Short mmCIF file of C-alpha atoms in Angstrom, two decimals:
data_model
loop_
_atom_site.label_atom_id
_atom_site.label_comp_id
_atom_site.label_asym_id
_atom_site.label_seq_id
_atom_site.Cartn_x
_atom_site.Cartn_y
_atom_site.Cartn_z
CA MET A 1 0.00 0.00 0.00
CA GLY A 2 2.92 2.35 0.77
CA VAL A 3 4.34 2.00 -2.74
CA ALA A 4 0.89 2.50 -4.31
CA LEU A 5 0.36 5.66 -2.22
CA ILE A 6 3.74 7.09 -3.23
CA ALA A 7 3.02 6.31 -6.87
CA THR A 8 -0.38 8.01 -6.67
CA GLN A 9 1.17 11.12 -5.11
CA TYR A 10 3.86 11.30 -7.81
CA VAL A 11 1.24 10.98 -10.56
CA ALA A 12 -1.00 13.61 -8.96
CA LEU A 13 1.91 16.05 -8.60
CA TYR A 14 2.93 15.47 -12.20
CA LEU A 15 -0.62 16.00 -13.49
CA VAL A 16 -0.99 19.29 -11.62
CA THR A 17 2.42 20.56 -12.78
CA TYR A 18 1.80 19.47 -16.37
CA ALA A 19 -1.65 21.08 -16.49
CA LEU A 20 -0.29 24.36 -15.09
CA TRP A 21 2.53 24.40 -17.65
CA LYS A 22 0.05 23.75 -20.47
CA VAL A 23 -2.23 26.58 -19.35
CA LEU A 24 0.67 29.07 -19.26
CA ARG A 25 2.06 27.86 -22.60
CA GLN A 26 -1.31 28.14 -24.33
CA ALA A 27 -1.80 31.64 -22.94
CA PHE A 28 1.54 33.08 -24.03
CA VAL A 29 2.82 30.98 -26.96
CA LYS A 30 0.91 31.28 -30.23
CA GLY A 31 1.85 30.13 -33.73
CA ASP A 32 0.60 29.23 -37.20
CA LEU A 33 -0.89 26.01 -35.86
CA ASP A 34 -3.42 27.93 -33.81
CA GLN A 35 -4.82 29.45 -37.02
CA LEU A 36 -5.42 26.13 -38.80
CA GLN A 37 -8.91 24.78 -39.35
CA GLY A 38 -9.97 21.80 -37.26
CA PRO A 39 -12.72 20.19 -35.19
CA PRO A 40 -13.70 22.12 -32.06
CA SER A 41 -12.34 20.90 -28.74
CA GLU A 42 -14.84 18.85 -26.75
CA SER A 43 -13.16 19.43 -23.38
CA TYR A 44 -10.03 21.07 -22.01
CA LEU A 45 -8.89 17.82 -20.43
CA LYS A 46 -9.18 15.59 -23.53
CA GLY A 47 -9.63 17.97 -26.44
CA VAL A 48 -10.80 15.76 -29.33
CA PHE A 49 -8.42 12.90 -28.57
CA SER A 50 -11.24 10.71 -27.31
CA ARG A 51 -12.63 10.88 -30.86
CA VAL A 52 -9.29 10.70 -32.69
CA PHE A 53 -8.21 7.58 -30.77
CA ASP A 54 -11.68 6.03 -30.54
CA PRO A 55 -11.58 2.37 -31.74
CA ASP A 56 -14.78 3.17 -33.66
CA GLY A 57 -13.44 6.52 -34.92
CA TRP A 58 -13.53 5.81 -38.68
CA ASP A 59 -16.42 8.22 -39.34
CA PHE A 60 -14.78 10.99 -37.31
CA HIS A 61 -11.54 10.75 -39.30
CA ARG A 62 -13.42 10.69 -42.58
CA MET A 63 -15.41 13.75 -41.48
CA MET A 64 -12.13 15.58 -40.81
CA TRP A 65 -10.75 14.70 -44.25
CA GLU A 66 -13.88 15.87 -46.02
CA LYS A 67 -14.42 19.04 -43.98
CA TYR A 68 -10.93 20.32 -43.24
CA GLY A 69 -8.63 18.80 -45.86
CA PRO A 70 -5.09 17.45 -45.44
CA VAL A 71 -3.77 19.98 -42.89
CA ILE A 72 -5.75 20.05 -39.66
CA LYS A 73 -5.43 21.45 -36.15
CA LEU A 74 -6.41 19.15 -33.29
CA LYS A 75 -6.78 19.90 -29.61
CA GLY A 76 -5.16 17.29 -27.39
CA LEU A 77 -4.88 16.88 -23.64
CA PHE A 78 -4.87 20.05 -21.54
CA GLY A 79 -5.39 22.29 -24.58
CA ASP A 80 -2.33 20.95 -26.42
CA THR A 81 -2.34 21.98 -30.11
CA VAL A 82 -1.51 19.10 -32.44
CA LEU A 83 -0.89 18.94 -36.20
CA TYR A 84 -2.79 16.25 -38.13
CA THR A 85 -1.78 15.93 -41.77
CA TYR A 86 -1.65 13.77 -44.86
CA ASP A 87 -0.40 16.52 -47.19
CA PRO A 88 2.22 14.87 -49.50
CA LYS A 89 4.89 17.58 -49.21
CA ALA A 90 4.41 17.90 -45.45
CA MET A 91 4.76 14.12 -45.08
CA HIS A 92 7.91 14.17 -47.25
CA HIS A 93 9.55 16.75 -45.02
CA ILE A 94 8.45 15.15 -41.74
CA LEU A 95 9.39 11.58 -42.64
CA VAL A 96 12.15 11.98 -45.23
CA LYS A 97 13.86 15.33 -45.84
CA ASP A 98 13.75 16.63 -42.26
CA GLN A 99 13.51 13.27 -40.49
CA ASN A 100 16.47 14.18 -38.27
CA VAL A 101 14.40 17.05 -36.89
CA PHE A 102 11.04 15.26 -36.79
CA GLN A 103 11.83 12.42 -34.41
CA PRO A 104 9.55 9.78 -32.90
CA MET A 105 8.19 11.14 -29.63
CA ASP A 106 10.38 10.50 -26.60
CA THR A 107 7.37 9.08 -24.78
CA ILE A 108 6.63 6.62 -27.58
CA LEU A 109 10.30 5.64 -27.89
CA THR A 110 10.48 5.15 -24.14
CA SER A 111 7.47 2.83 -24.07
CA THR A 112 8.68 1.00 -27.20
CA LYS A 113 12.11 0.49 -25.67
CA TYR A 114 10.56 -0.82 -22.45
CA ILE A 115 8.46 -3.29 -24.45
CA PHE A 116 10.88 -4.44 -27.16
CA GLY A 117 14.32 -3.51 -25.88
CA ASN A 118 17.08 -2.06 -28.08
CA GLY A 119 15.80 -3.36 -31.41
CA LEU A 120 14.88 -1.28 -34.45
CA LEU A 121 11.59 -0.09 -32.96
CA GLY A 122 13.19 1.35 -29.84
CA THR A 123 16.27 3.10 -31.23
CA THR A 124 17.04 6.29 -33.14
CA GLY A 125 19.99 8.06 -34.75
CA ASN A 126 23.23 6.23 -35.52
CA LYS A 127 22.22 3.16 -33.55
CA HIS A 128 19.06 2.78 -35.62
CA ARG A 129 20.92 3.35 -38.91
CA ARG A 130 23.61 0.82 -37.94
CA GLN A 131 20.99 -1.81 -37.17
CA ARG A 132 19.16 -1.23 -40.46
CA LYS A 133 22.43 -1.47 -42.36
CA GLN A 134 23.14 -4.89 -40.86
CA LEU A 135 19.57 -6.11 -41.34
CA ASN A 136 19.11 -4.96 -44.96
CA PRO A 137 20.65 -8.12 -46.53
CA VAL A 138 17.86 -10.33 -45.17
CA PHE A 139 15.30 -8.47 -47.27
CA SER A 140 17.13 -8.69 -50.58
CA THR A 141 15.37 -10.28 -53.56
CA SER A 142 17.71 -13.27 -53.54
CA HIS A 143 16.92 -14.00 -49.93
CA MET A 144 13.19 -13.51 -50.43
CA ARG A 145 13.36 -16.10 -53.20
CA GLU A 146 15.01 -18.60 -50.83
CA MET A 147 12.25 -18.11 -48.27
CA VAL A 148 9.39 -19.16 -50.55
CA PRO A 149 9.69 -22.95 -49.89
CA MET A 150 9.58 -22.26 -46.15
CA PHE A 151 6.48 -20.08 -46.56
CA TYR A 152 4.77 -22.79 -48.60
CA ASP A 153 5.68 -25.49 -46.07
CA ILE A 154 3.99 -23.52 -43.30
CA SER A 155 1.01 -22.66 -45.53
CA HIS A 156 0.47 -26.35 -46.34
CA LYS A 157 0.40 -27.17 -42.62
CA LEU A 158 -2.36 -24.59 -42.28
CA GLU A 159 -4.10 -26.09 -45.30
CA ASN A 160 -4.04 -29.59 -43.80
CA SER A 161 -5.56 -28.42 -40.53
CA LEU A 162 -8.36 -26.56 -42.31
CA VAL A 163 -9.03 -29.55 -44.60
CA ASN A 164 -9.50 -31.77 -41.55
CA GLN A 165 -12.09 -29.35 -40.21
CA VAL A 166 -14.14 -28.97 -43.42
CA LYS A 167 -13.72 -32.38 -45.11
CA ASN A 168 -17.26 -33.34 -44.09
CA GLY A 169 -18.82 -30.06 -45.18
CA VAL A 170 -18.85 -26.32 -44.59
CA LYS A 171 -17.82 -25.16 -41.11
CA GLU A 172 -17.57 -21.90 -39.22
CA ILE A 173 -13.92 -21.13 -38.45
CA ASP A 174 -12.34 -18.14 -36.73
CA MET A 175 -9.86 -17.14 -39.42
CA VAL A 176 -8.17 -14.36 -37.43
CA PHE A 177 -7.16 -17.09 -34.95
CA TRP A 178 -5.56 -19.16 -37.71
CA MET A 179 -4.01 -16.15 -39.45
CA GLY A 180 -2.39 -15.07 -36.19
CA ARG A 181 -0.94 -18.54 -35.64
CA THR A 182 0.31 -18.70 -39.23
CA ALA A 183 1.89 -15.23 -39.15
CA LEU A 184 3.70 -16.05 -35.91
CA GLU A 185 5.10 -19.29 -37.34
CA LEU A 186 6.14 -17.54 -40.55
CA ILE A 187 8.11 -14.86 -38.73
CA GLY A 188 9.38 -17.38 -36.17
CA GLN A 189 10.92 -19.72 -38.71
CA ALA A 190 11.95 -17.17 -41.35
CA GLY A 191 13.06 -14.64 -38.77
CA PHE A 192 14.79 -16.71 -36.12
CA GLY A 193 14.82 -20.34 -37.18
CA HIS A 194 12.44 -21.06 -34.30
CA SER A 195 9.07 -22.84 -34.40
CA PHE A 196 6.32 -21.58 -32.09
CA ASP A 197 3.41 -23.58 -33.54
CA ASP A 198 3.00 -26.73 -35.65
CA LEU A 199 -0.39 -25.37 -36.85
CA SER A 200 -2.16 -28.58 -35.83
CA GLU A 201 -5.72 -28.70 -34.56
CA ASP A 202 -4.48 -30.06 -31.23
CA TYR A 203 -3.44 -26.62 -30.07
CA GLY A 204 -1.83 -25.48 -26.88
CA GLU A 205 -0.99 -21.82 -27.31
CA HIS A 206 2.63 -20.87 -26.75
CA HIS A 207 2.97 -18.34 -23.93
CA TYR A 208 4.90 -16.06 -26.31
CA SER A 209 1.94 -16.07 -28.71
CA SER A 210 -0.46 -15.28 -25.86
CA ALA A 211 1.72 -12.37 -24.78
CA LEU A 212 1.89 -10.95 -28.32
CA LYS A 213 -1.89 -11.19 -28.72
CA GLY A 214 -2.40 -9.34 -25.45
CA LEU A 215 0.12 -6.62 -26.25
CA VAL A 216 -1.97 -4.43 -28.57
CA PRO A 217 -5.13 -4.43 -26.40
CA ALA A 218 -3.10 -3.65 -23.25
CA ALA A 219 -1.03 -0.95 -24.98
CA SER A 220 -4.15 0.58 -26.57
CA ARG A 221 -5.81 0.98 -23.18
CA LEU A 222 -2.69 2.85 -22.06
CA SER A 223 -2.32 5.10 -25.13
CA VAL A 224 -2.81 8.39 -23.27
CA PHE A 225 -0.66 7.21 -20.35
CA ARG A 226 2.19 6.24 -22.71
CA LEU A 227 1.82 9.44 -24.72
CA TYR A 228 1.91 11.91 -21.85
CA PHE A 229 3.00 10.35 -18.58
CA LEU A 230 5.42 7.46 -19.15
CA LYS A 231 8.49 9.58 -19.99
CA PRO A 232 8.55 11.66 -16.79
CA LEU A 233 7.56 8.69 -14.62
CA SER A 234 10.40 6.66 -16.16
CA LYS A 235 12.85 9.01 -14.43
CA LEU A 236 11.65 8.15 -10.93
CA GLY A 237 14.39 6.29 -9.13
CA PRO A 238 16.22 3.12 -10.22
CA PRO A 239 14.62 0.41 -12.44
CA SER A 240 13.84 -1.77 -9.41
CA PHE A 241 11.80 1.05 -7.85
CA ARG A 242 9.92 1.76 -11.09
CA ARG A 243 9.17 -1.94 -11.45
CA LYS A 244 7.61 -1.95 -7.98
CA LEU A 245 5.54 1.10 -8.89
CA VAL A 246 4.13 -0.74 -11.88
CA LYS A 247 3.71 -4.05 -10.06
CA PHE A 248 1.58 -2.43 -7.34
CA SER A 249 -0.13 0.08 -9.62
CA PRO A 250 -3.93 0.32 -9.38
CA ILE A 251 -4.00 0.38 -13.21
CA LYS A 252 -4.74 -3.20 -14.28
CA ALA A 253 -3.63 -2.71 -17.91
CA LEU A 254 -0.24 -1.46 -16.67
CA ARG A 255 0.29 -4.59 -14.59
CA GLU A 256 -0.79 -6.75 -17.55
CA LEU A 257 1.69 -4.95 -19.80
CA LEU A 258 4.53 -5.63 -17.34
CA ASN A 259 3.78 -9.35 -17.44
CA ILE A 260 3.65 -9.31 -21.26
CA VAL A 261 6.99 -7.48 -21.49
CA ASP A 262 8.60 -10.02 -19.14
CA ILE A 263 7.45 -12.90 -21.34
CA LEU A 264 8.64 -11.22 -24.56
CA HIS A 265 12.03 -10.43 -23.08
CA GLU A 266 12.59 -13.87 -21.54
CA THR A 267 11.56 -15.71 -24.73
CA SER A 268 13.75 -13.53 -26.96
CA LEU A 269 16.72 -14.04 -24.68
CA GLU A 270 16.09 -17.79 -24.60
CA ILE A 271 16.00 -18.03 -28.42
CA TYR A 272 19.17 -15.98 -28.78
CA ARG A 273 21.09 -17.85 -26.08
CA SER A 274 20.04 -21.21 -27.50
CA LYS A 275 21.39 -20.35 -30.95
CA LYS A 276 24.54 -18.79 -29.53
CA GLN A 277 25.22 -21.79 -27.26
CA ALA A 278 24.72 -24.26 -30.11
CA LEU A 279 27.19 -22.26 -32.18
CA LEU A 280 29.76 -22.18 -29.38
CA GLU A 281 29.39 -25.93 -28.86
CA GLY A 282 30.13 -26.55 -32.52
CA ASN A 283 26.60 -27.50 -33.59
CA HIS A 284 27.17 -28.05 -37.31
CA LYS A 285 23.54 -27.45 -38.24
CA VAL A 286 23.48 -24.05 -36.57
CA ALA A 287 26.91 -23.16 -37.98
CA GLU A 288 25.70 -24.07 -41.48
CA GLN A 289 22.51 -22.07 -40.97
CA LEU A 290 24.56 -19.05 -39.91
CA SER A 291 26.89 -19.37 -42.87
CA ARG A 292 23.98 -19.67 -45.32
CA GLY A 293 22.01 -16.89 -43.63
CA LYS A 294 18.60 -18.55 -43.66
CA ASP A 295 16.89 -16.35 -41.09
CA ILE A 296 17.06 -12.81 -39.73
CA LEU A 297 18.79 -13.75 -36.48
CA SER A 298 21.39 -15.90 -38.24
CA ILE A 299 22.17 -13.16 -40.73
CA LEU A 300 22.44 -10.57 -37.97
CA MET A 301 24.78 -12.77 -35.91
CA LYS A 302 26.91 -13.52 -38.98
CA GLN A 303 27.00 -9.86 -40.06
CA ASN A 304 27.88 -8.82 -36.54
CA MET A 305 30.83 -11.22 -36.31
CA GLU A 306 32.23 -9.92 -39.60
CA ALA A 307 31.60 -6.21 -38.97
CA PRO A 308 34.35 -3.80 -37.80
CA GLU A 309 34.44 -3.56 -34.02
CA ASP A 310 33.06 0.00 -33.94
CA GLU A 311 30.02 -1.09 -35.98
CA GLN A 312 29.18 -4.26 -34.06
CA LEU A 313 25.92 -4.50 -32.16
CA ASP A 314 25.85 -5.57 -28.54
CA GLU A 315 23.83 -8.59 -27.42
CA GLU A 316 20.86 -6.49 -26.28
CA GLU A 317 20.59 -4.98 -29.75
CA ILE A 318 20.69 -8.43 -31.35
CA TYR A 319 18.05 -10.19 -29.28
CA GLY A 320 16.03 -6.97 -29.15
CA GLN A 321 15.24 -7.60 -32.83
CA ILE A 322 13.38 -10.83 -32.00
CA SER A 323 10.34 -9.31 -30.29
CA SER A 324 10.55 -6.21 -32.52
CA PHE A 325 10.26 -8.20 -35.74
CA THR A 326 7.82 -10.73 -34.32
CA PHE A 327 5.43 -8.00 -33.21
CA ALA A 328 5.83 -5.98 -36.41
CA GLY A 329 5.46 -9.07 -38.59
CA MET A 330 2.74 -10.94 -36.72
CA ASP A 331 -0.12 -8.51 -36.07
CA THR A 332 0.19 -6.50 -39.27
CA THR A 333 0.50 -9.56 -41.53
CA SER A 334 -2.30 -11.50 -39.83
CA ASN A 335 -4.47 -8.37 -40.06
CA ALA A 336 -3.77 -7.95 -43.79
CA LEU A 337 -4.50 -11.63 -44.46
CA SER A 338 -7.69 -11.54 -42.39
CA ARG A 339 -8.88 -8.37 -44.09
CA THR A 340 -8.19 -9.84 -47.55
CA LEU A 341 -10.18 -13.00 -46.75
CA TRP A 342 -12.99 -10.82 -45.39
CA LEU A 343 -13.06 -8.83 -48.64
CA LEU A 344 -12.97 -11.97 -50.78
CA ALA A 345 -15.86 -13.42 -48.78
CA ARG A 346 -17.88 -10.26 -49.43
CA ASN A 347 -17.00 -10.26 -53.15
CA GLU A 348 -17.56 -13.79 -54.45
CA ASP A 349 -16.82 -12.86 -58.06
CA VAL A 350 -13.41 -11.48 -57.09
CA GLN A 351 -12.69 -14.62 -55.05
CA ALA A 352 -13.60 -16.87 -57.98
CA LYS A 353 -11.49 -14.87 -60.44
CA LEU A 354 -8.49 -14.97 -58.10
CA ARG A 355 -8.90 -18.73 -57.60
CA ASN A 356 -8.82 -19.29 -61.36
CA GLU A 357 -5.66 -17.20 -61.69
CA ILE A 358 -3.91 -19.10 -58.89
CA ARG A 359 -4.95 -22.53 -60.19
CA ASP A 360 -3.78 -21.70 -63.71
CA ALA A 361 -0.39 -20.68 -62.34
CA MET A 362 -0.21 -23.87 -60.25
CA ARG A 363 -0.98 -26.02 -63.28
CA LYS A 364 1.76 -24.36 -65.30
CA ALA A 365 4.23 -24.77 -62.41
CA GLY A 366 3.18 -28.35 -61.67
CA GLY A 367 2.72 -27.48 -58.00
CA ASP A 368 3.47 -24.48 -55.79
CA ILE A 369 3.97 -21.26 -57.73
CA PRO A 370 7.66 -20.19 -57.95
CA TYR A 371 8.75 -16.84 -56.53
CA ASP A 372 8.93 -14.84 -59.77
CA GLU A 373 5.53 -16.01 -60.98
CA LEU A 374 3.91 -15.59 -57.54
CA ILE A 375 4.87 -11.96 -57.10
CA SER A 376 3.82 -11.23 -60.71
CA LEU A 377 0.26 -12.63 -60.68
CA PRO A 378 -1.60 -9.51 -61.85
CA TYR A 379 -4.98 -10.02 -60.18
CA MET A 380 -3.53 -11.20 -56.88
CA ASP A 381 -1.14 -8.24 -56.90
CA ALA A 382 -4.01 -5.85 -57.60
CA ILE A 383 -6.05 -7.31 -54.72
CA CYS A 384 -3.12 -7.04 -52.31
CA ARG A 385 -2.29 -3.47 -53.30
CA GLU A 386 -5.89 -2.31 -53.08
CA THR A 387 -6.39 -3.96 -49.70
CA LEU A 388 -3.20 -2.39 -48.33
CA ARG A 389 -4.29 0.97 -49.77
CA LEU A 390 -7.78 1.13 -48.36
CA TYR A 391 -7.21 -0.89 -45.21
CA ALA A 392 -3.71 -0.16 -43.91
CA PRO A 393 -3.14 -2.23 -40.75
CA VAL A 394 -1.54 0.80 -39.06
CA ASN A 395 -3.37 4.14 -39.36
CA ILE A 396 -1.04 6.81 -38.03
CA VAL A 397 2.53 7.61 -37.09
CA ILE A 398 3.52 10.42 -34.73
CA ARG A 399 6.56 12.68 -34.92
CA GLN A 400 7.80 15.64 -32.87
CA PRO A 401 10.31 18.30 -34.03
CA THR A 402 13.39 18.85 -31.89
CA GLU A 403 13.56 22.51 -33.00
CA ASP A 404 11.34 25.18 -34.55
CA ILE A 405 10.96 24.45 -38.27
CA VAL A 406 9.00 25.70 -41.28
CA LEU A 407 6.89 22.96 -42.89
CA PRO A 408 6.09 23.42 -46.62
CA LEU A 409 2.70 22.31 -47.99
CA SER A 410 1.67 20.89 -51.37
CA ARG A 411 -0.91 23.57 -51.94
CA PRO A 412 -1.93 26.83 -50.22
CA ILE A 413 -4.37 26.74 -47.30
CA THR A 414 -6.46 29.51 -45.76
CA LEU A 415 -5.94 30.18 -42.07
CA THR A 416 -8.72 31.29 -39.70
CA SER A 417 -7.27 34.81 -39.92
CA GLY A 418 -8.05 34.84 -43.65
CA ARG A 419 -4.38 34.73 -44.62
CA THR A 420 -3.34 32.23 -47.32
CA THR A 421 -0.08 30.35 -46.86
CA SER A 422 1.91 27.51 -48.43
CA GLU A 423 3.95 26.80 -45.29
CA ILE A 424 3.44 26.75 -41.55
CA MET A 425 5.77 27.23 -38.62
CA ILE A 426 5.94 24.17 -36.37
CA ARG A 427 7.22 24.87 -32.90
CA LYS A 428 9.68 22.59 -31.13
CA GLY A 429 7.89 19.77 -29.34
CA THR A 430 4.64 20.01 -31.36
CA LYS A 431 3.01 16.61 -31.83
CA CYS A 432 2.53 15.82 -35.53
CA ILE A 433 0.13 13.03 -36.43
CA ILE A 434 0.59 11.68 -39.96
CA SER A 435 -2.56 9.95 -41.18
CA LEU A 436 -1.42 7.04 -43.37
CA VAL A 437 -4.98 6.00 -44.15
CA GLY A 438 -5.92 9.65 -44.87
CA SER A 439 -3.24 9.77 -47.56
CA ASN A 440 -4.27 6.41 -49.00
CA ARG A 441 -7.88 7.59 -49.28
CA ASN A 442 -7.23 11.17 -50.38
CA THR A 443 -9.94 11.83 -52.98
CA GLU A 444 -7.91 14.65 -54.56
CA ILE A 445 -5.26 12.08 -55.49
CA TRP A 446 -7.10 8.75 -55.78
CA GLY A 447 -10.36 10.12 -57.19
CA PRO A 448 -13.97 10.28 -55.94
CA ASP A 449 -14.03 6.48 -55.49
CA ALA A 450 -11.03 6.56 -53.11
CA ASN A 451 -13.12 5.06 -50.28
CA GLU A 452 -14.19 2.08 -52.39
CA TRP A 453 -12.33 -1.23 -52.71
CA LYS A 454 -11.59 -1.64 -56.43
CA PRO A 455 -8.67 -3.98 -57.27
CA GLU A 456 -9.12 -3.12 -60.95
CA ARG A 457 -7.66 0.34 -60.39
CA TRP A 458 -4.22 -1.33 -60.18
CA MET A 459 -4.65 -3.09 -63.53
CA GLN A 460 -4.93 0.21 -65.39
CA GLU A 461 -2.38 2.89 -66.17
CA MET A 462 -1.59 4.91 -63.05
CA LYS A 463 -3.43 8.24 -63.05
CA GLU A 464 -1.34 11.39 -63.42
CA GLU A 465 -2.83 12.81 -60.19
CA ILE A 466 -1.31 9.90 -58.25
CA VAL A 467 2.12 10.09 -59.89
CA SER A 468 2.40 13.89 -59.69
CA ALA A 469 1.35 13.97 -56.02
CA LYS A 470 4.82 12.66 -55.08
CA ILE A 471 3.61 10.70 -52.07
CA PRO A 472 6.78 9.78 -50.12
CA GLY A 473 5.75 6.20 -49.26
CA ILE A 474 8.10 3.34 -50.16
CA TYR A 475 5.39 1.18 -51.80
CA SER A 476 3.07 1.93 -54.77
CA HIS A 477 2.40 5.61 -53.93
CA LEU A 478 0.97 4.41 -50.62
CA MET A 479 1.82 5.38 -47.04
CA THR A 480 0.92 1.93 -45.70
CA PHE A 481 4.55 1.02 -44.94
CA GLY A 482 5.66 4.52 -44.01
CA ALA A 483 8.49 6.55 -45.52
CA GLY A 484 12.05 7.59 -44.82
CA GLY A 485 14.63 6.02 -42.53
CA ARG A 486 12.00 4.48 -40.23
CA ALA A 487 9.84 2.98 -42.98
CA CYS A 488 8.96 -0.71 -42.62
CA ILE A 489 12.16 -2.60 -43.43
CA GLY A 490 10.24 -5.84 -44.01
CA PHE A 491 7.55 -4.68 -46.42
CA LYS A 492 8.66 -7.07 -49.20
CA PHE A 493 8.82 -9.91 -46.70
CA SER A 494 5.24 -9.14 -45.61
CA GLN A 495 3.90 -9.03 -49.17
CA LEU A 496 5.52 -12.38 -49.98
CA GLU A 497 4.02 -13.96 -46.85
CA ILE A 498 0.56 -12.69 -47.76
CA LYS A 499 0.74 -13.94 -51.35
CA ALA A 500 2.11 -17.37 -50.44
CA VAL A 501 -0.62 -17.97 -47.85
CA LEU A 502 -3.37 -16.63 -50.14
CA ALA A 503 -2.20 -18.85 -53.00
CA ILE A 504 -2.67 -21.98 -50.89
CA LEU A 505 -5.89 -20.94 -49.12
CA VAL A 506 -7.83 -19.50 -52.06
CA SER A 507 -6.89 -22.36 -54.39
CA ARG A 508 -8.21 -24.92 -51.90
CA PHE A 509 -11.06 -23.26 -49.98
CA GLU A 510 -14.12 -21.08 -50.45
CA PHE A 511 -14.80 -18.37 -47.88
CA SER A 512 -18.05 -16.64 -46.98
CA MET A 513 -19.16 -14.51 -44.04
CA ALA A 514 -20.59 -16.13 -40.92
CA LYS A 515 -21.22 -13.14 -38.65
CA GLU A 516 -20.90 -9.38 -38.97
CA VAL A 517 -17.69 -7.87 -37.63
CA ALA A 518 -16.42 -4.35 -36.97
CA TRP A 519 -12.80 -3.36 -37.58
CA GLN A 520 -11.40 -1.43 -34.65
CA MET A 521 -9.11 1.56 -35.14
CA THR A 522 -6.59 0.43 -32.54
CA ASN A 523 -2.77 0.63 -32.82
CA VAL A 524 -3.07 -2.26 -35.27
CA VAL A 525 -6.56 -2.63 -36.78
CA VAL A 526 -8.39 -5.76 -35.59
CA PRO A 527 -11.83 -7.31 -36.26
CA VAL A 528 -14.31 -7.91 -33.42
CA LEU A 529 -17.87 -9.17 -33.40
CA LYS A 530 -20.44 -6.38 -33.77
CA GLY A 531 -22.11 -6.14 -30.39
CA GLY A 532 -19.56 -8.55 -28.94
CA ASP A 533 -16.54 -8.20 -26.67
CA PRO A 534 -14.41 -5.34 -28.12
CA THR A 535 -11.26 -6.79 -26.50
CA LYS A 536 -11.43 -10.15 -28.31
CA PRO A 537 -10.35 -10.10 -31.98
CA THR A 538 -12.26 -12.63 -34.06
CA LEU A 539 -13.28 -13.22 -37.68
CA PRO A 540 -15.80 -16.07 -37.95
CA MET A 541 -16.09 -17.27 -41.56
CA MET A 542 -17.84 -20.14 -43.30
CA VAL A 543 -15.14 -22.30 -44.90
CA SER A 544 -15.59 -25.16 -47.37
CA LEU A 545 -13.49 -27.05 -49.91
CA ALA A 546 -13.44 -25.22 -53.22
CA LYS A 547 -14.77 -27.04 -56.28
#
């Protein structure tokens, strides 16, 4: 009780001090941001953040796009003024040209580092660049090609389990459950040479998988806490004291998150130490795997041994990649696969056309489709691109400038004062929310049908409006995988996973909807039953053998 009381007093003191500072800052510091158009604040305490970060906030975001355009002022906690944008030039400067100024927020980096350690997600600057440099070889085309047989092997295990369930007729199956298991096994084997799941029906969930599934819901419930309060609280005393504060905290989600982080850390360390020990003991299989570079961890260990001493990563940086890549590769990939199956179930003609394309390619190949043919299937590629455009698994990224900076815009905007401007001054420390989905659905660029799912748009010549917009994303004029030095390093890996799994599933099974679901706008978008438990992701579908 003593620890809990001290923690409560610290939090109360911080809240009072922070609120006072915000009041004074708002009263005396004004800038261009204050003259931007935006939705009115709903309260001084929360601004409009309860709407912006609402899991059911799709309509609110769309209203903002339609009413205010790509450069918007938001009111955050305690009257904080926040930039919300999907303007192409603004995104280019924030994420690419001036990325050294627009850094991930300290509070987000702090929470990410606490969760994942010193991997890519929790580092910045030279350390981040050094890690990316050593990890880049794993995502080369030649290595992607070598991974295809492994992806198919895992996909066929999934296929066998589903066949056993539907061999006697159509059956309702929770596909988000199976996509999550498959995505974890894909990243486990391809990333670290480690199997978490044999994808059998006799299933006992690995504790690492359970922890990963609980991470997003727990972190989402703590979004405001992580955004505003974690950084200062992380400076209270030594780590042992802070751990006690969390352990005895009255906030249940915080205690749950601590348990999840412990499991992620212990499992990552166990995987790393096991591979390292086998190498030290002269395990020929592991030594051969390292020399051939068959997984991310092996490549990183091999690269690290060969790198100059001043460029080598320490052990924490190496095993920090395990949870970082597993989290980044599991939830986003399983979401994209689940969403694609959901769309195919709702568009039977598209599903049938895709099945014919896949089966034709399989007949020509005499079995599984080789890498070059798989990535080139036009209709499958169009479906994947359109799904990743309209339904990006991650909706926003947040940056914060480390100094005052002028931000150019793609086209002039009119401020509330009546003045027209093509640039705005962004003050040091201003939170900048980049709407990835806002860019992907920008009607000025993608046309009046930007909010409709139309795979055919990718089988036509790209419109001039899209090309000339100069969207800074690394993939197909989309912001789905981000941009700049912190863009998703594994975006090609993810696309290959999705296509390999879809090729096996769609060729063998037919999918239709069983129950209505809603897709929640959480850190990573997830489906839940309409009217059901919003904390339990699920996608019930009717599955049968395809004719």
